[in-house]
Coordinates of C-alpha atoms in Angstrom, one line a residue:
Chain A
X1 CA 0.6 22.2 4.1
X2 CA -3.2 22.9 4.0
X3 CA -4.0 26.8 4.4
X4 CA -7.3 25.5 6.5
X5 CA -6.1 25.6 10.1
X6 CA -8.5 22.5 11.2
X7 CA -7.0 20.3 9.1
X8 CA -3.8 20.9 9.5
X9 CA -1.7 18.2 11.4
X10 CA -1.6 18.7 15.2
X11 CA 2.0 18.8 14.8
X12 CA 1.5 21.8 12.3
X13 CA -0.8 23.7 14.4
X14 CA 1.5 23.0 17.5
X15 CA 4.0 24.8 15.4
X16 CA 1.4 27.6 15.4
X17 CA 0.9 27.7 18.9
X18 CA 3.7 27.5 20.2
X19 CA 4.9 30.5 18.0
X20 CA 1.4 32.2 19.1
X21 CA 0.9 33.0 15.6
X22 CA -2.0 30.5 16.0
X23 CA -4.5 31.0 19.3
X24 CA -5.8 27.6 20.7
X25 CA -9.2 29.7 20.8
X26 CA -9.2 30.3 17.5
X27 CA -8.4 26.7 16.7
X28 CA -11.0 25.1 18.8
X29 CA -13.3 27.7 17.1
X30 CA -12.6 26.1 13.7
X31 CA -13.5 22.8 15.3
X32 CA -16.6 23.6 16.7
X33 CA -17.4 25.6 13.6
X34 CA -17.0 22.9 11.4
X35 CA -19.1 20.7 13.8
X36 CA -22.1 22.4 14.6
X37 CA -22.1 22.6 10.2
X38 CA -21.4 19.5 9.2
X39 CA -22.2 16.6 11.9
X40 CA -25.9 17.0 12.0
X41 CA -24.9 14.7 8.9
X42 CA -22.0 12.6 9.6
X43 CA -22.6 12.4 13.1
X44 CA -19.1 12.0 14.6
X45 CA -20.3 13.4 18.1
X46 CA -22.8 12.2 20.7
X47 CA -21.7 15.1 22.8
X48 CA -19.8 18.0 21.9
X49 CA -18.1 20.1 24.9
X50 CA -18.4 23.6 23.3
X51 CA -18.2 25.6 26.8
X52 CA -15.8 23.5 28.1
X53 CA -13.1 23.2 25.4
X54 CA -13.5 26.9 24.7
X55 CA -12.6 27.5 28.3
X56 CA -9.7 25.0 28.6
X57 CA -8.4 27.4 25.1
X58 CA -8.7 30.3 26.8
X59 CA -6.6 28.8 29.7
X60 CA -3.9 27.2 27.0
X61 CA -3.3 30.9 25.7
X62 CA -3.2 32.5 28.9
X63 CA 0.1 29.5 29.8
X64 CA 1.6 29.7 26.7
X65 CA 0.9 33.8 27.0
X66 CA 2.7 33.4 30.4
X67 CA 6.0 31.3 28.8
X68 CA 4.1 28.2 30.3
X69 CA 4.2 26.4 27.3
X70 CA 3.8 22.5 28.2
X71 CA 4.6 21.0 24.8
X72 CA 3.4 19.8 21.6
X73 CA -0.2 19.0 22.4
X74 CA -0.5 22.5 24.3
X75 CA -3.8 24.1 22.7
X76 CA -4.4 21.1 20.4
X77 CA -8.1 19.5 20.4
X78 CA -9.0 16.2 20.9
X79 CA -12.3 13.8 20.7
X80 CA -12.8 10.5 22.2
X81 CA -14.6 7.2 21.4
X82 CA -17.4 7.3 23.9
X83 CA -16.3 4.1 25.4
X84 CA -13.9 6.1 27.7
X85 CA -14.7 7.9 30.9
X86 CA -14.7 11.5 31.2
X87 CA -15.6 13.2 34.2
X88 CA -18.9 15.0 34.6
X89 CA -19.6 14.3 30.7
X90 CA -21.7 11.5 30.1
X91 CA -20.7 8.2 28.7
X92 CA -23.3 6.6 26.3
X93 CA -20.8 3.8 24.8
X94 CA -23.3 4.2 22.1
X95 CA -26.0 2.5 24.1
X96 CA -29.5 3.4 25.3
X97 CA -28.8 1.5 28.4
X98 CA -26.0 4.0 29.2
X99 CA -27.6 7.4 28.2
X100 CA -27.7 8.5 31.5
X101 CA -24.3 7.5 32.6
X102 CA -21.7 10.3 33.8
X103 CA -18.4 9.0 35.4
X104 CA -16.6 10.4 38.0
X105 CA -13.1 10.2 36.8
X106 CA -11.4 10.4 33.5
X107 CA -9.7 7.7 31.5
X108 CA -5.8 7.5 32.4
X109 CA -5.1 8.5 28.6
X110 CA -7.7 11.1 28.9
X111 CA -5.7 12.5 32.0
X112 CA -2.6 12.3 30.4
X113 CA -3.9 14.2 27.3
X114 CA -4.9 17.1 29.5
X115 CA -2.3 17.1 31.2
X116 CA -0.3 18.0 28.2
X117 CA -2.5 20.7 27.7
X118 CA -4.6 19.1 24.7
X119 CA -8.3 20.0 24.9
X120 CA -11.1 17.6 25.0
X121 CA -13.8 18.7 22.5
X122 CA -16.0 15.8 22.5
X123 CA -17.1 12.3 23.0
X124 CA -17.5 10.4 19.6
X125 CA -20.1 7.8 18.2
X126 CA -19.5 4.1 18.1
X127 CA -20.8 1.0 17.5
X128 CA -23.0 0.2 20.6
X129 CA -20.7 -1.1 23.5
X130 CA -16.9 -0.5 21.4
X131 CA -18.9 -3.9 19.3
X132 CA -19.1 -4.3 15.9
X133 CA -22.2 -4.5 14.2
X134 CA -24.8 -2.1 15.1
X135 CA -27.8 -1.7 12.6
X136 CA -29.5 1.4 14.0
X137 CA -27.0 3.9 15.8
X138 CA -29.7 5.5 18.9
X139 CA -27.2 8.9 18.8
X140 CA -27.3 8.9 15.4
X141 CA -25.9 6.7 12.0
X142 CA -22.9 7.8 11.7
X143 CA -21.3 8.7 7.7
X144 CA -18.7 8.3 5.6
X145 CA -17.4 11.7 4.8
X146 CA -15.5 11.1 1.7
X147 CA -19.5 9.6 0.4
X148 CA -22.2 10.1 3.0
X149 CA -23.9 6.6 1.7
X150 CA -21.1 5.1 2.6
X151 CA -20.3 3.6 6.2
X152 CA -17.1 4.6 8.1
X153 CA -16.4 1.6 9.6
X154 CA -15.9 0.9 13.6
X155 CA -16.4 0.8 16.1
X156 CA -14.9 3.7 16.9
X157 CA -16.6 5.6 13.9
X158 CA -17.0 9.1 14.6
X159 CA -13.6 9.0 15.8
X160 CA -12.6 8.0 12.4
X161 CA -14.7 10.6 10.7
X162 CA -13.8 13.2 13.4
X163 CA -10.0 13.7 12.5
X164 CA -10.9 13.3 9.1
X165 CA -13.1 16.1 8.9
X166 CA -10.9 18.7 10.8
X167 CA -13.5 18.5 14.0
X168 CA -10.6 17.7 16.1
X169 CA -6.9 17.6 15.8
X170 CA -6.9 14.0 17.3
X171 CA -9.0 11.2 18.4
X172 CA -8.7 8.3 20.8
X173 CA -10.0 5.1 20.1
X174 CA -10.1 1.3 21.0
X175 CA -9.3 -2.0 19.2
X176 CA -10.1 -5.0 20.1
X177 CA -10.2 -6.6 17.0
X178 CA -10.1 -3.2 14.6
X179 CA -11.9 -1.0 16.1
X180 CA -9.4 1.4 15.7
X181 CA -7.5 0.7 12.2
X182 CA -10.7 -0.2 10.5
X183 CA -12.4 3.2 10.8
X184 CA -9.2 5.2 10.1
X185 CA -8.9 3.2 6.9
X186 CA -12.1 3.8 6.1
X187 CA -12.0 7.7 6.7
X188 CA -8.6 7.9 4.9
X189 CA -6.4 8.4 8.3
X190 CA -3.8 6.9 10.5
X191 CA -4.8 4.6 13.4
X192 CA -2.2 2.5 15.5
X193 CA -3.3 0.0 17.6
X194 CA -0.9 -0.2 20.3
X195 CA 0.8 -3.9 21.9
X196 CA -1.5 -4.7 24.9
X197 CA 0.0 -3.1 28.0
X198 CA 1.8 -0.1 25.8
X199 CA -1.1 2.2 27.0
X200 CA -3.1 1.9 30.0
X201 CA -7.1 0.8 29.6
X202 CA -7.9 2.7 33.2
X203 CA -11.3 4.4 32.6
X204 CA -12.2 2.6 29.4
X205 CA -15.3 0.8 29.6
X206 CA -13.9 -2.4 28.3
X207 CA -14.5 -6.0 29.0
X208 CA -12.2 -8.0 26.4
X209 CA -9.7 -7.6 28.5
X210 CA -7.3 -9.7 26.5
X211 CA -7.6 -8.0 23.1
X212 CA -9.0 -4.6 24.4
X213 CA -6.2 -1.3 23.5
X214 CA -6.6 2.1 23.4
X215 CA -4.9 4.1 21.1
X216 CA -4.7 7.2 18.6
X217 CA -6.3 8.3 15.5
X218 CA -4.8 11.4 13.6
X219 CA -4.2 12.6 9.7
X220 CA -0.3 12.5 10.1
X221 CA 1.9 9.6 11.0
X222 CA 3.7 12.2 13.2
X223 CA 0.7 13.3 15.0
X224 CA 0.1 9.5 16.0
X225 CA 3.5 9.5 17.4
X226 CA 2.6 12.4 19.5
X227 CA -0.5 11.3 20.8
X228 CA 0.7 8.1 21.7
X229 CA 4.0 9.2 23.3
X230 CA 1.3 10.9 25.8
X231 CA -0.8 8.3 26.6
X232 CA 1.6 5.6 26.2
X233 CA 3.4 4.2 29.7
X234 CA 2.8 2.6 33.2
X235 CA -0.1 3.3 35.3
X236 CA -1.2 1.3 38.7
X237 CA -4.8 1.4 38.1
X238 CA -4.0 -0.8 35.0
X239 CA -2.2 -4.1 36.1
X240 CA -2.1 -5.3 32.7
X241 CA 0.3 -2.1 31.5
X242 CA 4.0 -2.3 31.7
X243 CA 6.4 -1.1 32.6
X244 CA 8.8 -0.9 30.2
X245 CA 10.5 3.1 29.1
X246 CA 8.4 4.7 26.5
X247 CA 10.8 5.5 23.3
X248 CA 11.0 8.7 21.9
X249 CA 8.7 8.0 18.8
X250 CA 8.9 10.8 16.7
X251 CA 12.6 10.6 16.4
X252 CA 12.8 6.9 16.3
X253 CA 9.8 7.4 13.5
X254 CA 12.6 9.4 11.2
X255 CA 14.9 6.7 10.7
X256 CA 13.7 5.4 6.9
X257 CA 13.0 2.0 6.1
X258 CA 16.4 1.2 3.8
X259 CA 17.2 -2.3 4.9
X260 CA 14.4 -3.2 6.9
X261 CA 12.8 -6.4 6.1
X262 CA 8.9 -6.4 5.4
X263 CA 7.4 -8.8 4.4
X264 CA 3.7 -9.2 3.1
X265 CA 1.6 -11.3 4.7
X266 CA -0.4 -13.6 1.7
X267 CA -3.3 -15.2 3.6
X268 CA -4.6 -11.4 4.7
X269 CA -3.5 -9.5 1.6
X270 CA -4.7 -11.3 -1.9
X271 CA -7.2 -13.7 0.2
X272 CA -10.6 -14.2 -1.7
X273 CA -12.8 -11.6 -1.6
X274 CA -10.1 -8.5 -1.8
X275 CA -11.0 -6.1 -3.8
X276 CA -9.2 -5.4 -7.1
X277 CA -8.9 -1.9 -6.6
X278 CA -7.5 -2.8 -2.7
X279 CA -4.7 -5.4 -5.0
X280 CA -3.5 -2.6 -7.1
X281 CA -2.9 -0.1 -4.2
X282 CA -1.1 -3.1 -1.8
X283 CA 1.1 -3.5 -5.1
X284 CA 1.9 0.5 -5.1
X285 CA 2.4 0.3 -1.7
X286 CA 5.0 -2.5 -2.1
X287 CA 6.6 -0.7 -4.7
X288 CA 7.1 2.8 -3.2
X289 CA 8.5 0.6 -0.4
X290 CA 11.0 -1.3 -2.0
X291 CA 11.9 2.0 -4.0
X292 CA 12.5 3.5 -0.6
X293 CA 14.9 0.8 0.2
X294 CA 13.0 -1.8 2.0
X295 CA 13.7 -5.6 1.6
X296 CA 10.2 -7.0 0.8
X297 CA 9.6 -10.4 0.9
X298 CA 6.1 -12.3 1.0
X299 CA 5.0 -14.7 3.8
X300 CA 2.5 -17.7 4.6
X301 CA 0.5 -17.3 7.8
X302 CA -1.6 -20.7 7.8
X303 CA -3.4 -19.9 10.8
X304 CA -4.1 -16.2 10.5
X305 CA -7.4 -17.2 9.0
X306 CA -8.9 -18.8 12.1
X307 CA -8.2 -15.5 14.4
X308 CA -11.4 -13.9 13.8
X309 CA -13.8 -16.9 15.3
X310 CA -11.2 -17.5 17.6
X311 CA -11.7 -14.2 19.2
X312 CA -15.1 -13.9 18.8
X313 CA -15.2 -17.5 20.6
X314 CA -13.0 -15.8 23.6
X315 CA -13.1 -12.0 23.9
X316 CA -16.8 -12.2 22.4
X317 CA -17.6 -14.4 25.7
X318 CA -15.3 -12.1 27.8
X319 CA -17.5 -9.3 27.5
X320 CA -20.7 -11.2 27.0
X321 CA -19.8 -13.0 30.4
X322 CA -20.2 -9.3 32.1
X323 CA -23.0 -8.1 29.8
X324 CA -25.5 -11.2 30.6
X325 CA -25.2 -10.5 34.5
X326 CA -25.9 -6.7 34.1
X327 CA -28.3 -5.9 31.4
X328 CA -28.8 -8.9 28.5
X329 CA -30.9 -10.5 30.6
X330 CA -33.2 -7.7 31.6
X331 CA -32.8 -5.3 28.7
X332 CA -32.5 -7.0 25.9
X333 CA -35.0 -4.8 24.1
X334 CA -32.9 -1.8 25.3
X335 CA -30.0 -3.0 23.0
X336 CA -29.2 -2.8 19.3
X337 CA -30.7 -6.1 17.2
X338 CA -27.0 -6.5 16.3
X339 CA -25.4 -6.2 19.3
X340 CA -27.5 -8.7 21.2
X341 CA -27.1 -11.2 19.0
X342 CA -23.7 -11.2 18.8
X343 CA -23.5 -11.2 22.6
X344 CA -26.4 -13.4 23.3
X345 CA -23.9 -16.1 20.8
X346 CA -20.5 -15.2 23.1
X347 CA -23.0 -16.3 26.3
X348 CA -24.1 -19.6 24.8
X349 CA -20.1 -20.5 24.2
X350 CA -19.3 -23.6 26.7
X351 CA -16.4 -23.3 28.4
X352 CA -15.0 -25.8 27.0
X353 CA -15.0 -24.6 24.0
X354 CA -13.6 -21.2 25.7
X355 CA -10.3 -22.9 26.6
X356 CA -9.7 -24.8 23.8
X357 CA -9.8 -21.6 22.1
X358 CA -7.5 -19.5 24.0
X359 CA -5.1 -23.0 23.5
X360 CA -5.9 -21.9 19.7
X361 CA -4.5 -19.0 20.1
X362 CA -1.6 -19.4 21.8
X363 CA -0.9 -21.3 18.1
X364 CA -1.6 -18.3 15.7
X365 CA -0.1 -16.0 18.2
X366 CA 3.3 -18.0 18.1
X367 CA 3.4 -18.3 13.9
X368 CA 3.0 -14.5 13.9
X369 CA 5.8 -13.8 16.4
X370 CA 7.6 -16.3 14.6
X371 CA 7.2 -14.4 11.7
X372 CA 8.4 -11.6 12.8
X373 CA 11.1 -13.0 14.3
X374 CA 12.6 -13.3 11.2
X375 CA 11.5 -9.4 9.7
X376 CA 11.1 -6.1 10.7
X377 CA 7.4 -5.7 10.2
X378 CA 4.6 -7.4 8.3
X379 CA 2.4 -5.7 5.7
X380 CA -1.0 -6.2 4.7
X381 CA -4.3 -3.9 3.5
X382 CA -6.4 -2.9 6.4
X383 CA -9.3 -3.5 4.7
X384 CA -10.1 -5.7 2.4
X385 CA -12.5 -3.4 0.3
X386 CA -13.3 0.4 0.3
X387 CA -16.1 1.0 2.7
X388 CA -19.4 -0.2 1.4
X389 CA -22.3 1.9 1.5
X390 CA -23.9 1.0 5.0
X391 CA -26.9 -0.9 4.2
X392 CA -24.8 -3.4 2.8
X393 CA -22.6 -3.1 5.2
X394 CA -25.2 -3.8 8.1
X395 CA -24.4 -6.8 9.9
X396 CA -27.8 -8.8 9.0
X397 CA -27.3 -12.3 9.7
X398 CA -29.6 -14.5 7.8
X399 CA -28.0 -17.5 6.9
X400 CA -24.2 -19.5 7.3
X401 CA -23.2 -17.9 4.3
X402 CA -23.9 -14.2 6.1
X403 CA -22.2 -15.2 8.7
X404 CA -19.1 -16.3 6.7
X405 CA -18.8 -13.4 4.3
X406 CA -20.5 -10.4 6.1
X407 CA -19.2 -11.4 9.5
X408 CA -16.0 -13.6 9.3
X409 CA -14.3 -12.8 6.3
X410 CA -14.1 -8.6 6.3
X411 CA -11.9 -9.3 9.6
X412 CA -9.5 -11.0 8.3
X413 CA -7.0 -8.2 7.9
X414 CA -7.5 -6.9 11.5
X415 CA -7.9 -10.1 13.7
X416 CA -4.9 -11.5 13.4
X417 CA -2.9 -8.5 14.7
X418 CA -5.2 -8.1 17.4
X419 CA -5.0 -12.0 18.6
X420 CA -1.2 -11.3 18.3
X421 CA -1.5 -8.3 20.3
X422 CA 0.9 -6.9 18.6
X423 CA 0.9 -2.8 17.3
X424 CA -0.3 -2.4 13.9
X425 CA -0.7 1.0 12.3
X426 CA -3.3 1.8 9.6
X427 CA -1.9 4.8 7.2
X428 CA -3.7 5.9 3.9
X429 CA -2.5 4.1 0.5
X430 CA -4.9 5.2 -2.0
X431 CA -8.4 6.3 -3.6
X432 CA -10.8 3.9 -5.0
X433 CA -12.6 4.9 -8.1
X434 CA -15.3 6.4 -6.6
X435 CA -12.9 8.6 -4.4
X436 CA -12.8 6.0 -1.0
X437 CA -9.9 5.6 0.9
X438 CA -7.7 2.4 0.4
X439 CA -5.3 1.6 3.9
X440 CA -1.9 0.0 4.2
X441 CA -1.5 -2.0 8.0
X442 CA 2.0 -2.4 9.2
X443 CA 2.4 -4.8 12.2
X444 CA 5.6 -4.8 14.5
X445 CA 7.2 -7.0 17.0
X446 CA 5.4 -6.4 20.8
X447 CA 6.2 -3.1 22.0
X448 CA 8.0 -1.9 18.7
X449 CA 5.5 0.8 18.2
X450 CA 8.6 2.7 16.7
X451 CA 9.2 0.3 13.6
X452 CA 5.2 0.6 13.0
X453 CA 5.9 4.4 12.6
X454 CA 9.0 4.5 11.1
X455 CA 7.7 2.6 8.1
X456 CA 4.4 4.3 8.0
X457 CA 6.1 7.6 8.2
X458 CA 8.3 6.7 5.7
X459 CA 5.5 5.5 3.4
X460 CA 3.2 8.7 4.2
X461 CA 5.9 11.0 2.9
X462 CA 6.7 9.1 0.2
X463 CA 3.0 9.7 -1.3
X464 CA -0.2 12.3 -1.5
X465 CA -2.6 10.1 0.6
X466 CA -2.6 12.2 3.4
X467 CA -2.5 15.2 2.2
X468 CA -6.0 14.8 0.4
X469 CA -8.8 15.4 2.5
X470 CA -13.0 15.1 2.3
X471 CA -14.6 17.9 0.5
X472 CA -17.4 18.9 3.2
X473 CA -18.9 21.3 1.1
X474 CA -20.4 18.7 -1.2
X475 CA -21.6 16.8 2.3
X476 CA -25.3 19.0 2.4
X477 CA -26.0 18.6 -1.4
X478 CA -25.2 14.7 -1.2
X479 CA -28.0 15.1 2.3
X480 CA -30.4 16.8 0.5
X481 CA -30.5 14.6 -2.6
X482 CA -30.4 11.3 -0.1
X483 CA -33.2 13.0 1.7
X484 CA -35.4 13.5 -1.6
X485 CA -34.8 9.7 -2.9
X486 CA -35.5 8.8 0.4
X487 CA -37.8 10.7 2.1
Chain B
X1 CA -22.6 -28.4 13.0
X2 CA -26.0 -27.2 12.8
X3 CA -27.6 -26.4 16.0
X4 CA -31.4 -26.2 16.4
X5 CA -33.6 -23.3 17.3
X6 CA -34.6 -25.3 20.7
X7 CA -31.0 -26.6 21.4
X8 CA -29.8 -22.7 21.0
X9 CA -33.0 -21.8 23.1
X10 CA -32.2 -24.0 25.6
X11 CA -28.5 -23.2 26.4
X12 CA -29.7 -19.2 26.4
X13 CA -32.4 -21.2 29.4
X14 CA -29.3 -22.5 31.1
X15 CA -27.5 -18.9 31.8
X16 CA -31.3 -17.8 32.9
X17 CA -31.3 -16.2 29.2
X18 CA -34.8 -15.3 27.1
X19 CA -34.1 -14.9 23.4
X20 CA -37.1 -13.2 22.0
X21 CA -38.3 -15.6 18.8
X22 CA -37.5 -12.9 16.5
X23 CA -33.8 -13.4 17.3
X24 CA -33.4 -16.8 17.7
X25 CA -32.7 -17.7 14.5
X26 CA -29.6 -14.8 14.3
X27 CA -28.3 -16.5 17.5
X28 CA -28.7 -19.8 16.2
X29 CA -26.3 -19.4 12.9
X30 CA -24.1 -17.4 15.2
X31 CA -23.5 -20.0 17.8
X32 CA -23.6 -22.9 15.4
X33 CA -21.0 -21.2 12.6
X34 CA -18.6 -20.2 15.6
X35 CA -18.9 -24.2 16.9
X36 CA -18.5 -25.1 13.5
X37 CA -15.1 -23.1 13.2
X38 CA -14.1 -24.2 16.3
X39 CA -14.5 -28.1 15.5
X40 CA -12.3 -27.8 12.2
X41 CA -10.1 -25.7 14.2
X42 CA -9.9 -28.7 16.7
X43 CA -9.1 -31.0 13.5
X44 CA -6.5 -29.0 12.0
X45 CA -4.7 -27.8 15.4
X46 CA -5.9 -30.5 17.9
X47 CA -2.7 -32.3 18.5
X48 CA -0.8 -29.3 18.5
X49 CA -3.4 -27.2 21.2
X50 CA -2.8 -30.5 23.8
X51 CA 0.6 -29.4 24.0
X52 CA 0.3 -25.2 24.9
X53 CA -1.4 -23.7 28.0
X54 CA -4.1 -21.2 27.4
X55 CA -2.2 -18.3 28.9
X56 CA -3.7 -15.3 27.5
X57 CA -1.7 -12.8 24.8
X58 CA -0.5 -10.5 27.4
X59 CA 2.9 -9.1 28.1
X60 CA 3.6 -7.3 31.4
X61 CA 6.4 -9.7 32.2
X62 CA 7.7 -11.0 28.7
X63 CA 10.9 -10.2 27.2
X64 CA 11.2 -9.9 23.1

């Protein structure tokens, strides 16, 4: 356990709290602390709710003072991706067009979250509209904090960066097609996209409504378990949520992975253009696995490669469709070059096209459900590459070949799940050379969030991963020097 | 399949859409590579997309 109260687990600190040997004043104090220092360079926040999360602290220690202790999330801070709603705090979704945008009702997760006496600290930077593919970020580009010239992947990136730093005990983000596994990978946390319906999308400003999930984004696999056991369940303002119980996940998470199947999925784990140093760790990874007691086997998903344009062809248009109407025609200008592109291309898809697509996907849907039909989970890296440094990582699209490899191809490890919708977890699996976080992705059967965890538990405290964390203190040097070469 | 500039320029006209010149050609290679993937997604799967309904990936009332 770190001695640094910030980055302890949430679970830790709860600990902490609940014991009042730790105040949930002094804890949001650490946050904030480490934020006003250190995100004028990484810019995980677009707003930070200083006053407000002090004062919701105060209140936690006066309950838990009063023997009105509500749980495990009592005291404990959390950010979200500033795609959600939050009540009197305005809601940029990363946009010009929405800088003056202030809701008048929080998200259902957000609501549940408080309710549990966790403490919103602030709203985190994304790619423009929860989309991939912003060049310039208007609330500021957002860093890598394990190397500031590298990017930290999104869309919801200062969520990513957020958890990782200490700023926050836990984040909430959402995944459409990685949003939230991509940037936790890249930050060197855990990230579980949840199955479609697991957690309600009230309040979330999102328009892919077939791919489009909310979910958690913490350091420990039993922190994700946590969050999500609070936000997860039925709510009547979502129609798409079920209604199924909500298992206990942090003891179903304990149960070890001796004799479950896993098998690893070839087409999105040694496909062209994997890194070598991504191989080596998916090959650890297998290894501590099977040395754990799993039964690994690999597996052929043929039609996992076409999810990503198959998405883009559908949820791309889904949100386009409610984009054109409002502001692409009127304020194109107003958006990111990336953005518009990419939406201007989801308005220009025919609808015929449209419907033969979502007929496509019905088909690499079904081989994945098959596939897990026949094993407990399916493994993969979440990404294909440690995060790039972000100019090459910009989405500049000059030519088919840009489009395949800087567009198409880096999503092949994500997509799939997402067209699947089933829950996928990302949990850290290793260093690159230069010191970047490498990311195992375990996928479940729908609504078996709790075999997701248990093998990603199981994995995380079989290794260091998460106990390493970015080393902030070389963050202004590494400013200052990129400042001087470019000035 | 390669669109053109004016064939992208004029299916932005028919949704009452102005692409500014200077992103017409990043529209362009986005619309035509996601027609392209969907035409050899139509030859390999065709056959087998006649035969599904396009219900989306949702599952309020499905049982696993």
């Amino acid at each position: 356990m770190t001695n640094d109260i910030a980055l302890m687990s949430a679970a830790e600190q709860g600990q902490l709290i609940r014991t009042r040997a730790l105040s949930p004043v002094e804890l949001v104090r650490a946050c904030l602390d480490r934020i006003e220092r250190h995100d004028p360079i990484l810019r995980a926040y677009i707003t930070v709710c200083a006053d407000s999360a002090l004062e919701q602290a105060r209140q936690a220690e006066r309950e838990i003072a009063a023997g009105q202790y509500r749980g495990p999330l009592h005291g404990i801070p959390f950010g979200v991706k500033d795609q959600l709603c939050t009540r009197g705090i305005r809601t940029t979704l990363g946009s010009r067009i929405m800088a003056d945008y202030v809701p008048d009702r929080d998200a259902t997760a957000i609501v549940r979250l408080k309710a549990a006496g966790a403490i919103l600290i602030g709203k985190e930077n994304l790619h423009e509209f929860g989309k991939g593919g912003t060049h310039v970020f208007p609330y500021g580009q957002p860093r890598n904090p394990w190397n500031i010239e590298h990017n930290p992947a999104g869309s919801s990136s200062g969520s990513g960066i957020a958890v990782a730093c200490g700023f926050s005990s836990g984040s909430l983000g959402e995944d459409t097609g990685g949003s939230i596994r991509s940037p936790a990978a890249a930050n060197g946390v855990v990230g579980m996209r949840p199955t479609f319906g697991r957690v309600s999308r009230h309040g979330g400003v999102m328009y892919g409504w077939t791919a489009d999930t909310i979910g958690p984004i913490t350091r420990s696999v039993e922190d994700n378990a946590l969050f999500l056991q609070t936000i997860a369940g039925h709510d009547a303002e979502d129609p798409l949520s079920s209604t199924r119980p909500v298992p206990d996940y942090v003891s179903e998470m304990r149960g070890g992975v001796r004799g479950l199947r896993l098998a690893v999925v070839r087409e999105m784990t040694w496909p062209d253009g994997v890194s070598p140093e991504v191989r080596s760790a998916m090959e650890r990874a297998i290894v501590v696995l099977r040395e754990l007691g799993a039964i690994i086997s690999e597996i052929s998903l043929k039609l996992a490669k076409h999810a990503v344009p198959l998405l883009m062809l559908t949820s791309d248009s889904d949100i386009a469709s409610m984009m054109l109407k409002r502001w692409l025609r009127t304020r194109w200008n107003d958006f990111d070059t990336g953005t518009r592109s990419r939406l201007a291309a989801g308005c220009l898809i025919p609808a015929a096209v449209y419907h033969r697509a979502m007929r496509a996907r019905v088909l690499v849907r079904r081989e994945i459900l098959d596939a897990l039909a026949g094993c407990d989970a399916l493994l993969s890296p979440t990404n294909l590459n440690p995060p790039g440094r972000i100019d090459a990582a910009r989405e500049t699209v000059g030519s088919a070949g840009d489009m395949q490899n800087k567009v198409l191809l880096r999503r092949i490890s994500t997509y799939p799940f997402s067209m699947a919708n089933v829950p996928a977890i990302a949990v850290p699996a290793g260093q690159s050379a230069r010191g970047l976080p490498i990311s195992l992705q375990i996928a479940a059967k729908p609504f078996d969030e709790s075999c997701a965890l248990r093998v990603a538990y199981a994995y995380e405290q079989a290794t260091p991963w998460h106990q390493r964390h970015p080393d902030l203190t070389a963050i202004e040097a590494d400013a200052k020097r990129l400042t001087r070469s470019n000035p | 399949m390669n669109l053109t500039r004016e064939q992208v320029a004029a299916l932005a006209a028919a949704v009452e859409l102005d692409i500014p010149e200077p992103d017409l050609d990043g529209v362009t290679i986005r619309v035509s590579a996601l027609l392209s993937a969907m035409k050899a997604i139509e030859d390999e799967l065709g056959a087998d997309m006649d035969a599904v309904d396009p219900v989306p990936p949702i599952f309020p009332r499905e049982d696993f």
